[in-house]
Amino acid sequence: MSGARARVAALGAVYSDPAALRALQEERFAAQLDRLRTRHPRYREMLQGAEVASLDDFARIAPTGKSDLASDPEAYRLDAADPSDILWDIAYTSGSTSAPTPIFQTARDFRAILTAQLHMAAIRGMSADDRIANLFPLTTQPHGAWTRANHAAAALGCELVVGLGGAAADDYPVTRRTTEIVRMLERTQPTVLWGVPSYLARILEAARSADVPLTGIRMFAASGEACPPALQAQLTQLAAEVGSPDAVVSNSFGASELQCGLVECVPGTGFHNPAPDQFFFETIDDDGAPTSDGEPGRLALTHLDRRGTAFLRYVLGDVVEYTIEPCPECGWAGGRVVAHHRREGSMVKVRGNLFDVTVLGAAVGAVDGVREHQAVVRTASDGMDELVLRVVETADGALDADAVQRAVRAAIRVTPRVERVALFDIHGATGSLKPRRFVDERSS
Ligand SMILES: [Zn+2]
């Protein structure tokens, strides 16, 4: 039996048995429906008179959008019914496109999150023998990425160190500078570096510059932004240079609405839903109808066992292919995102050309010598749109600005003006979770 298959089998036979799993999901959903009908302000209204009894009846339920939640977060939270339903914590969505929105967890939900974190660890191959370095920054609002990495270590019973990077504050200066984080890693020699991949690369570059050996790294747990092949290669190369030649990148697909992430058992096998008894995923078309298994659609989440913020058919904003076919590598039947097409809202128009900002980002990231970048669209003095690419070059100084221009023109048919900047100019001291790679400064 392969390592991945053995780890998944240890979580319980039900997760590898599609029929048994579906029966468990239906059972959980029936109980959740009862709670929504009696205790959920928004769905109590929506479900009144609706003939919904099973997961097969979903086409009868209108999807919920992010803006619905943002306009009234309290309406998506169940009334407390017993002591296990008291508030445990609040996490906020990272708010890259809108104001941060609170996601409420009850005491019971928190235990469910710990369980989902244990499943994530088992699927991706993290264990009690690991030493985790949580390298998410301390953000301005409580964010699930930083918080749950700590909780995952608690649930696993493994060693944990926390980088606590992020913006410095005058009143309570608790965050650490990069050099301090590198020294901490040298002292503790973690096996797992968990964080936003572009930031993990920065930390390893700092370790390399300071000649700090980090010989125990076996996994990068990448989260919070896409980690394309070029960035994965950069991470494994940097790991080799500091003394860890066998490190792998474990990619993930997370959401604040889950307080966990979908993870791969083996790179390239798709993002596995770690808790199919808590989360039901489907893909839907623009009219809200389910698309066929494995066909592209907008990913929608339904909570099957939640007491705090709980959703029915909540549209997460990603166009993906999702399948419930068991994973050929590990046998997991909990469902997998096998292809990620795009984030919704990622299309912009510049000088009459409509393009996807993720395509722009991938094109720039693939140019040799590009360490980090930020694309800015603004209105120039002649009233026309102007695309400026702010580029940070790699330490070897191999950046060719013309190559950046050519790559962008080929990808999106817009020729940018290229500016060389320092890394700080892009990351700044904002304490944000990830770099903003696209900024639209036009007024309308
Ligand atoms: Zn698998």
Coordinates of C-alpha atoms and ligand atoms in Angstrom, one line a residue:
M1 CA 0.0 0.0 0.0
S2 CA 1.4 3.4 -0.9
G3 CA 2.1 5.9 1.8
A4 CA -0.8 8.2 0.8
R5 CA -3.2 5.3 0.6
A6 CA -2.2 4.1 4.1
R7 CA -2.6 7.5 5.6
V8 CA -6.1 8.0 4.1
A9 CA -7.2 4.4 5.1
A10 CA -6.2 5.2 8.7
L11 CA -8.8 8.1 8.8
G12 CA -11.7 5.6 8.3
A13 CA -13.1 3.3 5.7
V14 CA -16.0 5.6 5.0
Y15 CA -13.8 8.2 3.3
S16 CA -12.8 5.7 0.6
D17 CA -16.3 4.3 0.0
P18 CA -18.4 6.7 -2.2
A19 CA -21.8 5.1 -1.3
A20 CA -21.2 5.1 2.4
L21 CA -19.9 8.6 2.3
R22 CA -22.9 9.9 0.4
A23 CA -25.2 8.3 3.0
L24 CA -23.2 10.0 5.8
Q25 CA -23.4 13.3 3.9
E26 CA -27.2 13.0 3.5
E27 CA -27.6 12.2 7.2
R28 CA -25.5 15.2 8.2
F29 CA -27.4 17.4 5.7
A30 CA -30.8 16.4 7.0
A31 CA -29.8 17.4 10.5
Q32 CA -28.2 20.7 9.2
L33 CA -31.4 21.5 7.3
D34 CA -33.4 21.2 10.5
R35 CA -31.0 23.6 12.2
L36 CA -31.1 26.0 9.2
R37 CA -35.0 25.9 9.1
T38 CA -35.3 26.8 12.8
R39 CA -32.2 28.8 13.8
H40 CA -30.6 30.4 10.7
P41 CA -32.0 34.0 10.1
R42 CA -31.4 34.0 6.3
Y43 CA -32.0 30.3 5.3
R44 CA -35.1 30.0 7.6
E45 CA -36.7 32.6 5.3
M46 CA -35.3 31.0 2.1
L47 CA -36.3 27.4 2.9
Q48 CA -39.8 28.3 3.9
G49 CA -42.1 26.2 1.7
A50 CA -39.2 24.9 -0.4
E51 CA -39.2 21.2 -1.1
V52 CA -35.7 20.5 -0.1
A53 CA -34.9 17.2 1.7
S54 CA -31.7 15.9 0.2
L55 CA -28.5 16.9 -1.6
D56 CA -30.2 15.9 -4.8
D57 CA -32.7 18.8 -4.4
F58 CA -30.0 21.5 -4.7
A59 CA -31.2 23.0 -8.0
R60 CA -34.1 24.3 -6.0
I61 CA -32.0 26.5 -3.7
A62 CA -30.7 29.9 -4.9
P63 CA -26.9 30.2 -4.5
T64 CA -25.5 32.6 -1.8
G65 CA -22.9 35.1 -3.0
K66 CA -20.0 36.7 -1.1
S67 CA -21.8 40.1 -1.3
D68 CA -24.9 38.5 0.4
L69 CA -22.7 37.5 3.3
A70 CA -20.7 40.8 3.4
S71 CA -23.9 42.9 3.5
D72 CA -25.2 41.1 6.7
P73 CA -22.8 38.5 8.3
E74 CA -25.0 38.0 11.3
A75 CA -27.8 36.7 9.1
Y76 CA -25.7 33.7 8.2
R77 CA -25.0 32.7 11.8
L78 CA -27.1 30.2 13.7
D79 CA -28.8 31.3 16.9
A80 CA -27.0 29.7 19.9
A81 CA -29.1 26.8 21.2
D82 CA -27.0 25.1 23.8
P83 CA -23.6 25.7 25.5
S84 CA -21.6 24.0 22.7
D85 CA -23.0 26.7 20.4
I86 CA -21.3 29.6 22.2
L87 CA -18.9 31.7 20.2
W88 CA -15.3 30.3 20.2
D89 CA -13.6 32.6 17.8
I90 CA -14.0 34.9 14.8
A91 CA -11.9 34.8 11.6
Y92 CA -12.1 37.5 8.9
T93 CA -11.9 36.9 5.2
S94 CA -8.7 38.6 3.9
G95 CA -10.6 41.2 2.1
S96 CA -8.5 41.6 -1.1
T97 CA -11.5 43.0 -3.0
S98 CA -13.9 44.0 -0.3
A99 CA -14.0 44.8 3.4
P100 CA -13.0 41.9 5.7
T101 CA -16.1 39.8 6.6
P102 CA -16.4 37.9 9.9
I103 CA -16.8 34.1 9.9
F104 CA -18.1 32.9 13.3
Q105 CA -17.0 29.6 14.9
T106 CA -18.8 28.0 17.9
A107 CA -17.1 25.8 20.4
R108 CA -18.4 22.7 18.6
D109 CA -17.3 24.2 15.2
F110 CA -13.8 24.6 16.6
R111 CA -13.5 20.9 17.3
A112 CA -14.7 20.2 13.8
I113 CA -12.0 22.5 12.5
L114 CA -9.3 20.6 14.5
T115 CA -10.6 17.4 13.0
A116 CA -10.5 18.8 9.4
Q117 CA -6.9 20.0 10.1
L118 CA -6.0 16.5 11.2
H119 CA -7.4 15.1 7.9
M120 CA -5.5 17.7 5.9
A121 CA -2.3 16.7 7.6
A122 CA -2.9 13.0 7.0
I123 CA -3.7 13.6 3.3
R124 CA -0.7 15.8 2.6
G125 CA 1.6 13.7 4.8
M126 CA 2.3 15.9 7.8
S127 CA 2.5 14.0 11.1
A128 CA 3.2 14.2 14.9
D129 CA 6.9 13.7 14.0
D130 CA 7.1 17.1 12.2
R131 CA 8.3 20.4 13.5
I132 CA 6.1 23.0 12.0
A133 CA 7.2 26.6 11.4
N134 CA 4.1 28.8 11.0
L135 CA 5.4 31.6 8.8
F136 CA 2.1 33.4 8.1
P137 CA 2.3 37.1 9.2
L138 CA 0.4 38.5 12.1
T139 CA -2.4 40.3 10.3
T140 CA -4.4 43.3 11.3
Q141 CA -7.6 41.2 11.7
P142 CA -7.7 37.6 12.9
H143 CA -7.2 35.4 9.9
G144 CA -7.7 31.7 9.6
A145 CA -4.3 31.1 7.9
W146 CA -2.2 32.1 10.9
T147 CA -4.6 30.9 13.5
R148 CA -5.3 27.4 12.1
A149 CA -1.6 26.6 11.4
N150 CA -1.1 26.9 15.1
H151 CA -4.2 24.8 15.8
A152 CA -3.1 22.1 13.4
A153 CA 0.1 21.6 15.4
A154 CA -2.0 21.5 18.6
A155 CA -4.3 18.8 17.0
L156 CA -1.3 16.8 15.7
G157 CA 0.6 17.1 19.0
C158 CA 3.7 18.1 17.1
E159 CA 6.3 20.8 17.8
L160 CA 5.6 24.3 16.5
V161 CA 7.4 27.6 16.1
V162 CA 5.7 30.8 14.9
G163 CA 7.6 33.4 12.9
L164 CA 5.3 36.2 13.8
G165 CA 6.3 38.4 10.9
G166 CA 4.1 41.3 9.9
A167 CA 3.9 45.0 10.3
A168 CA 5.5 46.5 13.3
A169 CA 3.3 48.5 15.7
D170 CA 4.6 51.2 18.0
D171 CA 2.3 50.4 20.9
Y172 CA 2.8 46.6 21.2
P173 CA 5.9 45.7 19.1
V174 CA 5.6 41.9 19.1
T175 CA 6.3 41.1 15.4
R176 CA 9.8 39.7 14.3
R177 CA 12.0 41.0 11.6
T178 CA 13.2 38.6 8.8
T179 CA 16.6 38.3 10.3
E180 CA 15.1 37.3 13.7
I181 CA 12.8 34.7 12.0
V182 CA 15.8 33.2 10.1
R183 CA 17.7 32.9 13.4
M184 CA 14.7 31.2 15.0
L185 CA 14.6 28.7 12.1
E186 CA 18.3 28.0 12.5
R187 CA 17.8 27.3 16.2
T188 CA 14.7 25.1 15.8
Q189 CA 15.4 23.4 12.4
P190 CA 11.7 22.8 11.4
T191 CA 10.7 20.1 8.9
V192 CA 7.6 22.0 7.6
L193 CA 7.5 25.6 6.5
W194 CA 3.9 26.7 6.4
G195 CA 2.9 30.0 4.8
V196 CA 2.4 32.1 1.7
P197 CA 4.8 30.6 -0.9
S198 CA 6.3 33.9 -2.1
Y199 CA 7.0 34.8 1.5
L200 CA 8.6 31.4 2.2
A201 CA 10.9 32.1 -0.7
R202 CA 11.9 35.5 0.8
I203 CA 12.7 33.8 4.1
L204 CA 14.8 31.1 2.4
E205 CA 16.6 33.8 0.4
A206 CA 17.4 35.6 3.6
A207 CA 18.7 32.3 5.2
R208 CA 20.9 31.7 2.1
S209 CA 22.3 35.2 2.2
A210 CA 23.1 34.8 5.9
D211 CA 24.7 31.3 5.3
V212 CA 22.2 29.8 7.7
P213 CA 21.9 26.0 7.2
L214 CA 18.3 24.7 7.3
T215 CA 18.8 21.0 6.8
G216 CA 15.6 19.5 8.1
I217 CA 13.0 21.0 5.6
R218 CA 11.0 18.2 4.0
M219 CA 7.8 20.1 3.1
F220 CA 6.5 23.5 2.1
A221 CA 2.9 23.8 3.1
A222 CA 1.9 26.5 0.6
S223 CA -1.3 28.5 1.2
G224 CA -2.9 31.9 0.7
E225 CA -1.9 32.4 -3.0
A226 CA -1.4 30.3 -6.1
C227 CA 1.9 28.4 -6.2
P228 CA 2.6 27.9 -9.9
P229 CA 5.4 25.5 -11.1
A230 CA 8.0 28.3 -11.4
L231 CA 7.5 29.3 -7.7
Q232 CA 7.5 25.6 -6.7
A233 CA 10.8 25.1 -8.5
Q234 CA 12.2 28.2 -6.8
L235 CA 11.2 26.9 -3.4
T236 CA 12.8 23.5 -3.8
Q237 CA 15.9 25.1 -5.3
L238 CA 16.3 27.4 -2.4
A239 CA 15.7 24.5 0.1
A240 CA 18.5 22.6 -1.6
E241 CA 20.8 25.6 -1.4
V242 CA 20.3 25.8 2.4
G243 CA 20.8 22.1 2.9
S244 CA 17.4 20.4 2.3
P245 CA 17.6 18.7 -1.1
D246 CA 14.5 16.6 -0.8
A247 CA 11.9 19.2 0.2
V248 CA 8.5 18.9 -1.6
V249 CA 5.8 21.6 -2.1
S250 CA 2.4 20.6 -0.8
N251 CA 0.0 23.0 -2.5
S252 CA -3.4 23.8 -1.1
F253 CA -6.6 25.6 -1.9
G254 CA -8.1 27.3 1.2
A255 CA -11.0 29.6 2.0
S256 CA -11.9 31.5 5.1
E257 CA -15.4 30.0 4.9
L258 CA -13.8 26.6 5.6
Q259 CA -11.1 27.5 8.1
C260 CA -9.0 24.8 6.5
G261 CA -7.8 24.0 3.0
L262 CA -8.2 21.4 0.3
V263 CA -4.8 19.6 -0.1
E264 CA -3.0 17.2 -2.4
C265 CA -1.9 13.7 -1.3
V266 CA 0.8 13.7 -3.9
P267 CA 1.6 16.7 -6.1
G268 CA -0.7 16.9 -9.1
T269 CA -3.5 14.7 -7.7
G270 CA -5.9 17.6 -7.2
F271 CA -7.0 19.4 -4.0
H272 CA -8.8 16.9 -1.7
N273 CA -11.8 18.0 0.4
P274 CA -10.4 17.0 3.8
A275 CA -13.8 16.8 5.6
P276 CA -16.6 15.6 3.3
D277 CA -18.7 15.1 6.3
Q278 CA -18.5 18.8 7.0
F279 CA -18.2 20.3 3.5
F280 CA -20.2 19.4 0.4
F281 CA -18.9 20.9 -2.8
E282 CA -20.5 21.2 -6.2
T283 CA -19.9 23.2 -9.3
I284 CA -22.7 25.3 -10.8
D285 CA -23.3 27.2 -13.9
D286 CA -24.3 30.9 -14.2
D287 CA -28.0 30.0 -13.6
G288 CA -27.1 28.1 -10.4
A289 CA -27.7 24.6 -11.9
P290 CA -25.2 21.9 -11.0
T291 CA -22.7 21.1 -13.7
S292 CA -21.7 17.4 -14.3
D293 CA -19.0 15.8 -12.3
G294 CA -15.6 17.0 -13.6
E295 CA -17.1 19.7 -15.8
P296 CA -16.0 23.3 -15.3
G297 CA -18.2 25.4 -13.0
R298 CA -18.3 27.9 -10.2
L299 CA -17.3 26.1 -6.9
A300 CA -20.1 26.3 -4.3
L301 CA -19.8 25.2 -0.7
T302 CA -22.6 23.8 1.6
H303 CA -21.8 23.2 5.3
L304 CA -23.1 19.9 6.5
D305 CA -22.4 20.3 10.2
R306 CA -21.9 23.8 11.3
R307 CA -23.3 26.0 14.0
G308 CA -21.6 29.4 13.6
T309 CA -21.5 30.9 10.1
A310 CA -23.2 28.3 7.9
F311 CA -23.9 28.3 4.2
L312 CA -26.1 26.6 1.6
R313 CA -24.6 26.7 -1.9
Y314 CA -22.2 29.5 -1.2
V315 CA -20.3 30.6 -4.3
L316 CA -16.6 30.8 -3.4
G317 CA -15.5 32.7 -6.5
D318 CA -13.4 30.1 -8.3
V319 CA -14.1 28.4 -11.6
V320 CA -12.9 24.8 -11.2
E321 CA -13.4 21.2 -12.2
Y322 CA -14.5 19.1 -9.2
T323 CA -14.9 15.4 -9.1
I324 CA -16.1 12.8 -6.6
E325 CA -14.2 10.0 -8.4
P326 CA -11.9 8.4 -5.8
C327 CA -8.3 9.6 -6.0
P328 CA -6.2 7.1 -8.0
E329 CA -3.3 7.7 -5.8
C330 CA -4.8 7.5 -2.3
G331 CA -8.4 6.3 -2.7
W332 CA -9.9 9.4 -1.1
A333 CA -13.6 9.6 -2.2
G334 CA -14.3 12.9 -0.4
G335 CA -14.0 14.9 -3.7
R336 CA -11.2 16.8 -5.3
V337 CA -10.7 20.1 -7.3
V338 CA -8.8 18.6 -10.2
A339 CA -8.4 21.8 -12.2
H340 CA -8.5 25.5 -11.3
H341 CA -9.5 27.7 -14.2
R342 CA -9.7 31.2 -12.7
R343 CA -10.8 33.4 -9.9
E344 CA -14.0 35.3 -10.6
G345 CA -13.5 39.0 -10.8
S346 CA -10.0 38.6 -12.3
M347 CA -10.9 40.0 -15.7
V348 CA -10.0 43.7 -16.4
K349 CA -10.0 45.9 -19.4
V350 CA -7.0 48.1 -20.3
R351 CA -6.9 50.1 -23.6
G352 CA -9.8 48.1 -24.9
N353 CA -8.2 44.8 -24.2
L354 CA -10.0 42.4 -21.8
F355 CA -7.6 40.1 -20.0
D356 CA -7.3 37.9 -17.0
V357 CA -4.9 39.3 -14.3
T358 CA -3.8 35.7 -13.4
V359 CA -2.6 35.2 -16.9
L360 CA -0.7 38.5 -16.7
G361 CA 0.9 37.4 -13.4
A362 CA 1.8 33.9 -14.7
A363 CA 3.5 35.5 -17.8
V364 CA 5.6 37.9 -15.7
G365 CA 6.5 35.3 -13.1
A366 CA 7.8 33.0 -15.9
V367 CA 10.4 35.6 -17.1
D368 CA 14.0 34.8 -16.0
G369 CA 15.3 37.2 -13.4
V370 CA 11.9 38.2 -12.0
R371 CA 11.8 37.9 -8.2
E372 CA 8.4 39.5 -7.6
H373 CA 6.2 41.9 -9.4
Q374 CA 3.2 44.2 -9.2
A375 CA 1.1 45.4 -12.1
V376 CA -0.5 48.8 -11.8
V377 CA -3.1 50.2 -14.1
R378 CA -3.6 54.0 -13.9
T379 CA -4.9 56.8 -15.9
A380 CA -2.0 58.7 -17.6
S381 CA -1.9 62.4 -18.1
D382 CA -3.2 62.0 -21.7
G383 CA -6.3 60.3 -20.2
M384 CA -5.4 56.9 -21.5
D385 CA -5.0 53.8 -19.4
E386 CA -1.4 53.0 -18.6
L387 CA -0.1 49.6 -17.5
V388 CA 3.0 49.8 -15.3
L389 CA 4.9 46.7 -14.3
R390 CA 6.9 47.1 -11.1
V391 CA 9.5 44.4 -11.1
V392 CA 11.9 43.2 -8.4
E393 CA 14.9 41.4 -9.9
T394 CA 16.5 38.2 -8.5
A395 CA 19.8 38.4 -6.6
D396 CA 21.8 37.5 -9.7
G397 CA 20.7 40.7 -11.4
A398 CA 19.7 38.8 -14.6
L399 CA 16.5 40.8 -15.3
D400 CA 15.9 41.9 -18.9
A401 CA 13.2 44.5 -19.0
D402 CA 12.6 44.0 -22.7
A403 CA 11.9 40.3 -22.0
V404 CA 9.2 41.3 -19.4
Q405 CA 7.7 43.7 -22.0
R406 CA 7.6 41.0 -24.7
A407 CA 6.1 38.4 -22.4
V408 CA 3.3 40.7 -21.3
R409 CA 2.5 41.8 -24.8
A410 CA 2.4 38.2 -26.0
A411 CA 0.1 37.2 -23.1
I412 CA -2.4 40.1 -22.9
R413 CA -1.8 42.2 -26.0
V414 CA -0.9 45.3 -23.9
T415 CA 2.6 46.7 -23.8
P416 CA 3.6 47.7 -20.2
R417 CA 6.1 50.3 -19.0
V418 CA 8.6 48.4 -16.8
E419 CA 10.0 49.8 -13.6
R420 CA 12.6 48.2 -11.4
V421 CA 11.7 48.5 -7.7
A422 CA 12.9 47.0 -4.4
L423 CA 10.9 44.2 -2.7
F424 CA 9.9 46.6 0.0
D425 CA 8.1 48.8 -2.5
I426 CA 5.8 46.0 -3.3
H427 CA 5.3 44.3 0.1
G428 CA 5.6 47.5 2.1
A429 CA 5.0 47.3 5.8
T430 CA 1.3 46.8 5.6
G431 CA 1.2 43.4 7.4
S432 CA -1.0 42.0 4.6
L433 CA -1.0 38.3 4.1
K434 CA 0.3 38.3 0.5
P435 CA 1.7 40.7 -2.0
R436 CA -0.8 42.7 -4.2
R437 CA 0.3 41.7 -7.7
F438 CA -2.4 43.7 -9.4
V439 CA -3.5 47.2 -8.4
D440 CA -6.1 49.2 -10.4
E441 CA -5.7 52.9 -9.6
R442 CA -8.2 54.1 -12.1
S443 CA -11.0 56.1 -10.5
S444 CA -13.9 54.2 -12.2
Ligands
ZN1 ZN -5.2 11.4 -3.2

